[in-house]
Coordinates of N, CA and C in Angstrom, one line a residue:
M1 N 165.9 45.8 89.6 CA 166.1 45.9 88.1 C 165.1 45.0 87.4
F2 N 164.6 45.5 86.3 CA 163.6 44.7 85.5 C 164.3 43.6 84.8
D3 N 163.9 42.4 85.0 CA 164.5 41.2 84.4 C 163.6 40.7 83.2
L4 N 164.1 41.1 82.0 CA 163.3 40.8 80.8 C 163.2 39.3 80.5
S5 N 164.2 38.6 80.8 CA 164.1 37.1 80.6 C 163.1 36.5 81.5
Y6 N 163.1 36.9 82.8 CA 162.1 36.4 83.7 C 160.7 36.8 83.3
F7 N 160.5 38.0 82.8 CA 159.2 38.4 82.3 C 158.7 37.5 81.2
F8 N 159.5 37.2 80.3 CA 159.1 36.4 79.1 C 158.9 34.9 79.6
S9 N 159.6 34.5 80.6 CA 159.4 33.1 81.1 C 158.1 33.0 82.0
V10 N 157.8 34.1 82.7 CA 156.6 34.0 83.6 C 155.3 34.3 82.9
F11 N 155.4 35.1 81.8 CA 154.2 35.5 81.1 C 153.3 34.3 80.7
P12 N 153.9 33.3 80.0 CA 153.0 32.2 79.6 C 152.5 31.4 80.8
I13 N 153.2 31.4 81.9 CA 152.8 30.6 83.1 C 151.5 31.3 83.6
I14 N 151.5 32.6 83.7 CA 150.4 33.3 84.2 C 149.2 33.3 83.1
A15 N 149.6 33.4 81.9 CA 148.6 33.3 80.8 C 147.9 32.0 80.7
S16 N 148.5 30.9 81.2 CA 148.0 29.6 81.2 C 146.7 29.5 81.9
K17 N 146.4 30.4 82.8 CA 145.2 30.4 83.6 C 144.1 31.4 83.0
L18 N 144.4 31.8 81.8 CA 143.4 32.6 81.1 C 142.1 32.0 80.9
Q19 N 142.1 30.7 80.7 CA 140.8 30.0 80.4 C 139.9 30.0 81.7
V20 N 140.5 30.0 82.9 CA 139.8 30.1 84.1 C 139.1 31.5 84.2
T21 N 139.9 32.5 84.0 CA 139.3 33.9 84.0 C 138.2 34.1 83.0
L22 N 138.4 33.6 81.8 CA 137.4 33.7 80.8 C 136.1 32.9 81.1
L23 N 136.3 31.7 81.6 CA 135.2 30.9 82.0 C 134.4 31.6 83.1
L24 N 135.0 32.1 84.1 CA 134.4 32.8 85.1 C 133.7 34.1 84.6
T25 N 134.3 34.8 83.7 CA 133.7 36.0 83.2 C 132.5 35.7 82.4
L26 N 132.6 34.8 81.5 CA 131.4 34.5 80.6 C 130.3 33.8 81.3
T27 N 130.6 32.9 82.3 CA 129.5 32.3 83.1 C 128.7 33.4 83.9
A28 N 129.5 34.2 84.5 CA 128.9 35.3 85.3 C 128.1 36.3 84.4
A29 N 128.7 36.5 83.2 CA 128.0 37.5 82.3 C 126.6 37.0 81.9
V30 N 126.5 35.7 81.6 CA 125.3 35.1 81.1 C 124.2 35.3 82.2
F31 N 124.6 34.9 83.4 CA 123.6 34.9 84.5 C 123.3 36.4 84.9
S32 N 124.3 37.3 84.8 CA 124.1 38.7 85.1 C 123.1 39.3 84.2
I33 N 123.2 39.0 82.9 CA 122.2 39.5 81.9 C 120.8 39.0 82.2
I34 N 120.7 37.7 82.6 CA 119.4 37.1 83.0 C 118.8 37.9 84.2
I35 N 119.6 38.0 85.2 CA 119.2 38.8 86.4 C 118.9 40.2 86.1
G36 N 119.7 40.8 85.3 CA 119.5 42.2 84.9 C 118.2 42.5 84.2
V37 N 118.0 41.6 83.2 CA 116.7 41.8 82.4 C 115.5 41.5 83.3
T38 N 115.6 40.5 84.1 CA 114.4 40.2 85.0 C 114.1 41.4 85.9
I39 N 115.1 41.9 86.6 CA 114.9 43.0 87.5 C 114.5 44.3 86.8
A40 N 115.0 44.5 85.6 CA 114.6 45.7 84.8 C 113.2 45.6 84.4
V41 N 112.7 44.5 84.0 CA 111.3 44.3 83.6 C 110.4 44.5 84.8
I42 N 110.8 44.0 85.9 CA 110.0 44.2 87.2 C 109.9 45.6 87.5
A43 N 111.0 46.3 87.4 CA 111.0 47.8 87.7 C 110.3 48.6 86.7
Y44 N 110.4 48.1 85.4 CA 109.7 48.8 84.3 C 108.2 48.8 84.5
Y45 N 107.7 47.6 84.8 CA 106.2 47.5 85.0 C 105.8 47.7 86.5
R46 N 106.8 47.9 87.4 CA 106.5 48.1 88.8 C 105.6 47.0 89.3
I47 N 106.0 45.7 89.1 CA 105.2 44.6 89.5 C 105.1 44.6 91.1
R48 N 103.9 44.7 91.6 CA 103.6 45.1 93.0 C 104.3 44.2 94.0
I49 N 104.3 42.9 93.8 CA 104.9 42.0 94.8 C 106.4 42.0 94.8
F50 N 107.0 42.0 93.6 CA 108.5 41.9 93.4 C 109.2 43.2 93.4
Y51 N 108.6 44.3 93.1 CA 109.3 45.6 93.0 C 110.0 46.0 94.2
P52 N 109.3 46.0 95.4 CA 110.0 46.3 96.7 C 111.2 45.4 97.0
I53 N 111.0 44.1 96.6 CA 112.1 43.2 96.9 C 113.3 43.5 96.0
T54 N 113.1 43.8 94.8 CA 114.2 44.1 93.9 C 114.9 45.4 94.3
R55 N 114.1 46.4 94.8 CA 114.7 47.6 95.2 C 115.7 47.4 96.4
F56 N 115.3 46.5 97.3 CA 116.1 46.2 98.4 C 117.4 45.4 98.0
Y57 N 117.2 44.5 97.1 CA 118.3 43.8 96.5 C 119.3 44.7 95.9
L58 N 118.8 45.6 95.1 CA 119.7 46.6 94.4 C 120.5 47.5 95.4
S59 N 119.8 47.9 96.4 CA 120.4 48.7 97.5 C 121.5 48.0 98.2
I60 N 121.3 46.7 98.5 CA 122.4 45.9 99.1 C 123.6 45.7 98.2
L61 N 123.3 45.2 97.0 CA 124.3 44.7 96.1 C 125.1 45.9 95.5
R62 N 124.5 47.0 95.3 CA 125.1 48.2 94.7 C 125.8 49.0 95.8
G63 N 125.3 48.9 97.0 CA 125.8 49.7 98.1 C 126.9 49.1 99.0
T64 N 127.3 47.9 98.7 CA 128.3 47.2 99.5 C 129.5 46.8 98.7
P65 N 130.7 46.7 99.2 CA 131.9 46.3 98.4 C 131.8 44.8 97.9
L66 N 132.3 44.6 96.8 CA 132.3 43.2 96.2 C 133.1 42.3 97.1
V67 N 134.2 42.7 97.6 CA 135.1 41.9 98.5 C 134.3 41.4 99.7
A68 N 133.5 42.4 100.3 CA 132.7 42.0 101.5 C 131.6 41.0 101.1
Q69 N 131.0 41.1 99.9 CA 130.0 40.2 99.5 C 130.6 38.8 99.3
L70 N 131.8 38.7 98.7 CA 132.5 37.4 98.5 C 132.8 36.8 99.8
Y71 N 133.3 37.5 100.8 CA 133.6 36.9 102.1 C 132.4 36.6 102.9
F72 N 131.4 37.4 102.8 CA 130.1 37.1 103.5 C 129.5 35.9 103.0
F73 N 129.5 35.7 101.6 CA 128.8 34.5 101.1 C 129.6 33.3 101.3
Y74 N 130.9 33.3 101.1 CA 131.7 32.1 101.1 C 132.1 31.7 102.5
Y75 N 132.4 32.6 103.4 CA 132.8 32.3 104.7 C 131.7 32.5 105.8
G76 N 130.9 33.5 105.5 CA 129.8 33.8 106.5 C 128.6 32.9 106.4
L77 N 128.1 32.7 105.2 CA 126.9 31.9 105.0 C 127.3 30.4 105.1
A78 N 128.6 30.1 105.0 CA 129.0 28.7 105.1 C 128.8 28.2 106.5
R79 N 128.7 29.1 107.5 CA 128.4 28.8 108.9 C 127.0 28.3 109.1
V80 N 126.1 28.7 108.2 CA 124.7 28.3 108.4 C 124.1 27.5 107.2
S81 N 124.9 27.3 106.2 CA 124.4 26.6 105.0 C 125.4 25.5 104.6
E82 N 124.9 24.3 104.5 CA 125.8 23.2 104.0 C 126.0 23.3 102.5
I83 N 125.1 23.9 101.8 CA 125.2 24.0 100.4 C 126.4 25.0 100.1
V84 N 126.5 26.1 100.8 CA 127.6 27.0 100.6 C 128.9 26.4 101.1
L85 N 128.8 25.7 102.2 CA 130.0 25.1 102.8 C 130.6 24.1 101.9
N86 N 129.8 23.4 101.1 CA 130.4 22.4 100.2 C 130.5 22.9 98.8
M87 N 130.3 24.2 98.6 CA 130.4 24.8 97.3 C 131.9 25.0 96.9
K88 N 132.2 24.7 95.6 CA 133.5 25.0 95.1 C 133.8 26.5 95.0
P89 N 135.0 26.9 95.3 CA 135.3 28.4 95.2 C 134.9 29.0 93.9
L90 N 135.2 28.4 92.8 CA 134.9 28.9 91.5 C 133.4 29.2 91.3
T91 N 132.6 28.2 91.8 CA 131.1 28.4 91.7 C 130.7 29.5 92.6
A92 N 131.2 29.6 93.8 CA 130.9 30.7 94.7 C 131.2 32.1 94.1
V93 N 132.4 32.2 93.5 CA 132.7 33.5 92.9 C 131.8 33.8 91.8
A94 N 131.5 32.8 90.9 CA 130.7 33.1 89.8 C 129.3 33.5 90.2
L95 N 128.8 32.9 91.3 CA 127.4 33.3 91.8 C 127.4 34.7 92.3
V96 N 128.4 35.0 93.1 CA 128.4 36.4 93.7 C 128.6 37.4 92.6
L97 N 129.5 37.2 91.7 CA 129.7 38.1 90.6 C 128.5 38.3 89.7
S98 N 127.7 37.2 89.5 CA 126.5 37.3 88.8 C 125.5 38.2 89.5
L99 N 125.3 38.0 90.8 CA 124.4 38.8 91.6 C 124.8 40.2 91.6
N100 N 126.1 40.5 91.8 CA 126.6 41.8 91.8 C 126.5 42.6 90.5
T101 N 127.0 42.0 89.5 CA 126.9 42.6 88.1 C 125.5 42.7 87.6
G102 N 124.7 41.7 87.9 CA 123.3 41.7 87.5 C 122.6 43.0 88.1
A103 N 122.9 43.4 89.3 CA 122.3 44.5 89.9 C 122.7 45.8 89.1
F104 N 123.9 45.9 88.7 CA 124.3 47.1 87.9 C 123.7 47.1 86.5
M105 N 123.7 45.9 85.9 CA 123.2 45.8 84.5 C 121.7 46.1 84.5
S106 N 121.0 45.8 85.6 CA 119.5 46.0 85.6 C 119.2 47.5 85.4
E107 N 120.0 48.3 86.0 CA 119.8 49.8 85.9 C 120.1 50.3 84.5
S108 N 121.1 49.7 83.9 CA 121.4 50.0 82.5 C 120.2 49.6 81.6
I109 N 119.7 48.4 81.8 CA 118.6 47.9 81.0 C 117.3 48.7 81.2
R110 N 117.1 49.0 82.5 CA 115.9 49.7 82.8 C 115.8 51.1 82.2
G111 N 117.0 51.8 82.2 CA 117.1 53.1 81.5 C 116.8 52.9 80.0
A112 N 117.3 51.8 79.4 CA 117.1 51.6 78.0 C 115.6 51.3 77.7
L113 N 115.0 50.6 78.6 CA 113.5 50.3 78.4 C 112.7 51.5 78.4
L114 N 113.1 52.5 79.3 CA 112.3 53.7 79.4 C 112.5 54.6 78.2
S115 N 113.6 54.4 77.4 CA 113.9 55.2 76.3 C 113.1 54.8 75.1
V116 N 112.4 53.7 75.1 CA 111.6 53.2 73.9 C 110.3 54.1 73.9
D117 N 110.0 54.6 72.7 CA 108.8 55.5 72.6 C 107.5 54.7 73.0
S118 N 106.8 55.4 73.8 CA 105.5 54.8 74.3 C 104.5 54.6 73.1
G119 N 104.6 55.4 72.1 CA 103.7 55.3 71.0 C 103.8 53.9 70.3
Q120 N 105.0 53.3 70.3 CA 105.2 52.0 69.7 C 104.5 50.9 70.5
K121 N 104.5 51.1 71.8 CA 103.7 50.1 72.7 C 102.2 50.3 72.5
E122 N 101.8 51.5 72.3 CA 100.3 51.7 72.1 C 99.9 51.1 70.7
A123 N 100.8 51.2 69.7 CA 100.5 50.7 68.4 C 100.5 49.1 68.5
A124 N 101.4 48.6 69.3 CA 101.4 47.1 69.5 C 100.1 46.6 70.1
A125 N 99.6 47.4 71.1 CA 98.4 47.0 71.8 C 97.2 47.1 70.9
M126 N 97.2 48.1 70.0 CA 96.1 48.2 69.0 C 96.1 47.1 68.0
M127 N 97.3 46.5 67.8 CA 97.4 45.4 66.9 C 97.0 44.0 67.5
G128 N 96.8 44.1 68.8 CA 96.3 42.9 69.6 C 97.5 42.1 70.2
M129 N 98.6 42.8 70.3 CA 99.7 42.1 71.0 C 99.5 42.1 72.5
S130 N 99.9 41.1 73.2 CA 99.9 41.0 74.6 C 101.1 41.8 75.2
E131 N 101.1 42.0 76.5 CA 102.2 42.7 77.1 C 103.5 42.0 76.9
L132 N 103.5 40.6 77.0 CA 104.6 39.8 76.9 C 105.2 39.9 75.4
Q133 N 104.3 39.8 74.4 CA 104.7 39.9 73.0 C 105.3 41.3 72.7
T134 N 104.7 42.3 73.3 CA 105.2 43.7 73.1 C 106.6 43.9 73.6
I135 N 106.8 43.4 74.8 CA 108.2 43.6 75.4 C 109.2 42.7 74.7
R136 N 108.8 41.5 74.3 CA 109.7 40.6 73.6 C 110.0 41.0 72.2
R137 N 109.0 41.5 71.5 CA 109.2 41.8 70.0 C 109.6 43.2 69.7
I138 N 109.2 44.1 70.6 CA 109.3 45.6 70.3 C 110.3 46.3 71.3
V139 N 110.0 46.1 72.6 CA 110.7 46.9 73.6 C 112.1 46.4 73.8
L140 N 112.3 45.1 74.0 CA 113.6 44.5 74.3 C 114.6 44.7 73.2
P141 N 114.2 44.4 71.9 CA 115.2 44.6 70.8 C 115.8 46.0 70.8
Q142 N 114.9 47.0 70.9 CA 115.3 48.4 70.8 C 116.1 48.8 72.1
A143 N 115.7 48.3 73.2 CA 116.4 48.6 74.5 C 117.8 48.0 74.5
F144 N 117.9 46.8 73.8 CA 119.2 46.1 73.8 C 120.2 47.0 73.1
R145 N 119.8 47.6 72.0 CA 120.7 48.5 71.2 C 121.1 49.7 72.1
V146 N 120.2 50.3 72.7 CA 120.5 51.5 73.5 C 121.4 51.2 74.7
S147 N 121.1 50.0 75.3 CA 121.9 49.6 76.5 C 123.2 49.0 76.2
L148 N 123.5 48.7 74.9 CA 124.8 48.0 74.6 C 126.0 48.6 75.1
P149 N 126.3 49.9 75.0 CA 127.5 50.5 75.5 C 127.6 50.3 77.1
A150 N 126.5 50.5 77.8 CA 126.5 50.4 79.2 C 126.8 48.9 79.6
L151 N 126.1 48.0 78.9 CA 126.3 46.6 79.2 C 127.7 46.1 79.0
F152 N 128.4 46.6 77.9 CA 129.8 46.2 77.7 C 130.7 46.9 78.7
N153 N 130.3 48.0 79.2 CA 131.1 48.7 80.3 C 131.0 47.8 81.6
D154 N 129.7 47.3 81.8 CA 129.5 46.4 83.0 C 130.3 45.1 82.8
L155 N 130.3 44.6 81.5 CA 131.1 43.4 81.2 C 132.6 43.5 81.5
I156 N 133.1 44.7 81.1 CA 134.5 44.9 81.3 C 134.8 45.0 82.8
N157 N 133.9 45.7 83.5 CA 134.1 45.8 85.0 C 134.0 44.4 85.6
L158 N 133.1 43.5 85.1 CA 133.0 42.2 85.5 C 134.3 41.4 85.3
L159 N 134.9 41.6 84.1 CA 136.2 40.9 83.8 C 137.2 41.3 84.8
K160 N 137.3 42.6 85.1 CA 138.4 43.0 86.1 C 138.0 42.6 87.5
A161 N 136.7 42.5 87.8 CA 136.3 42.0 89.1 C 136.7 40.5 89.4
T162 N 136.9 39.8 88.3 CA 137.2 38.4 88.5 C 138.6 38.2 89.1
S163 N 139.4 39.3 89.1 CA 140.7 39.3 89.7 C 140.7 39.1 91.2
L164 N 139.5 39.3 91.8 CA 139.3 39.0 93.2 C 139.1 37.6 93.6
A165 N 138.9 36.7 92.5 CA 138.6 35.3 92.8 C 139.7 34.6 93.5
F166 N 141.0 35.1 93.4 CA 142.1 34.4 94.1 C 141.9 34.5 95.6
M167 N 141.1 35.5 96.1 CA 140.9 35.7 97.5 C 140.2 34.5 98.1
L168 N 139.5 33.7 97.3 CA 138.8 32.5 97.7 C 139.5 31.3 97.3
G169 N 140.7 31.4 96.8 CA 141.5 30.3 96.5 C 141.4 29.8 95.0
V170 N 140.8 30.6 94.2 CA 140.7 30.2 92.7 C 142.0 30.5 92.1
R171 N 142.5 29.5 91.3 CA 143.8 29.7 90.6 C 143.5 30.3 89.2
D172 N 143.2 31.5 89.2 CA 143.0 32.2 87.9 C 144.3 33.0 87.6
I173 N 144.2 34.0 86.7 CA 145.4 34.8 86.4 C 146.0 35.4 87.6
M174 N 145.2 36.1 88.4 CA 145.7 36.7 89.6 C 146.2 35.6 90.7
G175 N 145.5 34.5 90.7 CA 145.9 33.4 91.6 C 147.2 32.9 91.3
Q176 N 147.5 32.7 90.0 CA 148.7 32.2 89.5 C 149.8 33.2 89.7
A177 N 149.5 34.5 89.5 CA 150.5 35.5 89.7 C 150.9 35.6 91.2
K178 N 150.0 35.5 92.1 CA 150.2 35.5 93.5 C 151.2 34.3 93.9
S179 N 150.9 33.2 93.3 CA 151.7 32.0 93.6 C 153.1 32.2 93.1
E180 N 153.3 32.7 91.9 CA 154.6 32.9 91.3 C 155.4 34.0 92.1
G181 N 154.6 35.0 92.6 CA 155.3 36.1 93.3 C 155.8 35.6 94.7
A182 N 155.0 34.6 95.3 CA 155.5 34.1 96.6 C 156.8 33.3 96.5
Q183 N 157.1 32.8 95.3 CA 158.3 32.0 95.1 C 159.5 32.8 94.6
S184 N 159.2 33.8 93.7 CA 160.3 34.6 93.2 C 160.5 36.0 93.7
F185 N 159.4 36.6 94.3 CA 159.4 37.9 94.7 C 159.7 38.9 93.6
R186 N 159.5 38.5 92.4 CA 159.7 39.4 91.2 C 158.3 40.0 90.9
Y187 N 157.8 40.9 91.7 CA 156.5 41.4 91.6 C 156.4 42.4 90.4
F188 N 157.4 43.1 90.1 CA 157.4 44.0 89.0 C 157.0 43.3 87.7
E189 N 157.8 42.3 87.4 CA 157.6 41.6 86.1 C 156.3 40.8 86.1
I190 N 155.9 40.2 87.3 CA 154.7 39.4 87.4 C 153.5 40.2 87.2
Y191 N 153.4 41.3 87.9 CA 152.1 42.1 87.8 C 152.1 43.0 86.5
L192 N 153.2 43.2 85.9 CA 153.2 43.8 84.6 C 152.6 42.9 83.6
A193 N 153.0 41.6 83.7 CA 152.4 40.6 82.9 C 150.9 40.5 83.1
V194 N 150.4 40.5 84.3 CA 149.0 40.5 84.6 C 148.3 41.7 84.0
M195 N 148.8 42.9 84.1 CA 148.2 44.1 83.6 C 148.1 44.0 82.0
I196 N 149.1 43.5 81.4 CA 149.1 43.3 79.9 C 148.0 42.4 79.5
I197 N 147.9 41.2 80.2 CA 146.9 40.2 79.9 C 145.5 40.8 80.0
Y198 N 145.2 41.5 81.1 CA 143.9 42.1 81.3 C 143.6 43.2 80.3
W199 N 144.7 43.9 80.0 CA 144.5 45.0 79.0 C 144.2 44.4 77.6
L200 N 144.8 43.4 77.2 CA 144.5 42.7 75.9 C 143.1 42.2 75.9
L201 N 142.7 41.6 77.0 CA 141.3 41.1 77.1 C 140.3 42.2 77.0
V202 N 140.5 43.4 77.6 CA 139.6 44.5 77.5 C 139.6 45.0 76.1
L203 N 140.7 45.1 75.4 CA 140.8 45.5 74.0 C 139.9 44.5 73.2
G204 N 140.0 43.2 73.5 CA 139.2 42.3 72.8 C 137.7 42.5 72.9
F205 N 137.3 42.7 74.2 CA 135.9 43.0 74.5 C 135.4 44.3 73.8
S206 N 136.3 45.3 73.8 CA 136.0 46.6 73.2 C 135.8 46.4 71.6
H207 N 136.6 45.6 71.1 CA 136.5 45.3 69.6 C 135.2 44.6 69.3
L208 N 134.8 43.6 70.2 CA 133.5 42.9 70.1 C 132.4 43.9 70.2
H209 N 132.5 44.8 71.1 CA 131.4 45.8 71.2 C 131.2 46.6 69.9
K210 N 132.3 47.0 69.3 CA 132.2 47.8 68.1 C 131.6 47.0 67.0
I211 N 131.9 45.7 66.9 CA 131.3 44.8 65.9 C 129.8 44.7 66.1
M212 N 129.4 44.4 67.4 CA 127.9 44.3 67.7 C 127.2 45.6 67.5
D213 N 127.8 46.7 67.8 CA 127.2 48.0 67.6 C 127.0 48.3 66.2
R214 N 127.9 47.9 65.3 CA 127.8 48.1 63.9 C 126.7 47.2 63.3
K215 N 126.6 46.0 63.9 CA 125.5 45.1 63.4 C 124.1 45.7 63.8
C216 N 124.0 46.2 65.0 CA 122.8 46.8 65.5 C 122.4 48.0 64.6
M217 N 123.4 48.8 64.2 CA 123.1 50.0 63.4 C 122.6 49.5 62.0
E218 N 123.1 48.4 61.5 CA 122.6 47.9 60.2 C 121.2 47.4 60.3
M219 N 120.9 46.8 61.5 CA 119.5 46.2 61.7 C 118.5 47.3 61.9
Y220 N 118.8 48.4 62.5 CA 117.8 49.4 62.8 C 118.2 50.7 62.0

């Protein structure tokens, strides 16, 4: 039977770890965007030395499960690297999530870069702009608007992927829920609370997307 009083008592306990989940999400999001933009630019210009390396990177990160990547990094590489061995679980999860999500974001950004009219780049060259100035002032701003829906979709997937952090011992929302479930065995109420919290977070990110999309529409 569903225990309403227990649900209301456990909800704030689980929600108290919301800051850990948000910190993990936002940290990984920042580095994911940096990785995604870097790889997308390399692919866009097909930079000879780095292009094959990034293709291999994307093949591995996009073609293997995130759980396997987390375990391989934190438990596998720890056997050969003291840096990984001494790394805090939260840092390890943030790093793996950044590498994984950055791989997906790079494809979204690359597609947006290709959507920019080549005539604008030719006009920029005629005005004496360098390649770096062209991509920074003309290509990236327009590509950002085009890629915004896909990037927010990747961001939402990143938020939900943070729920795997408990597998490395991180006490986030899912980690706290697992701990409470081990004590009370009231999994119905506990994981209903977890689902509601994540649902509200996704609604918040979706609302932020609408605001940013409206701002971009006004700018262009």
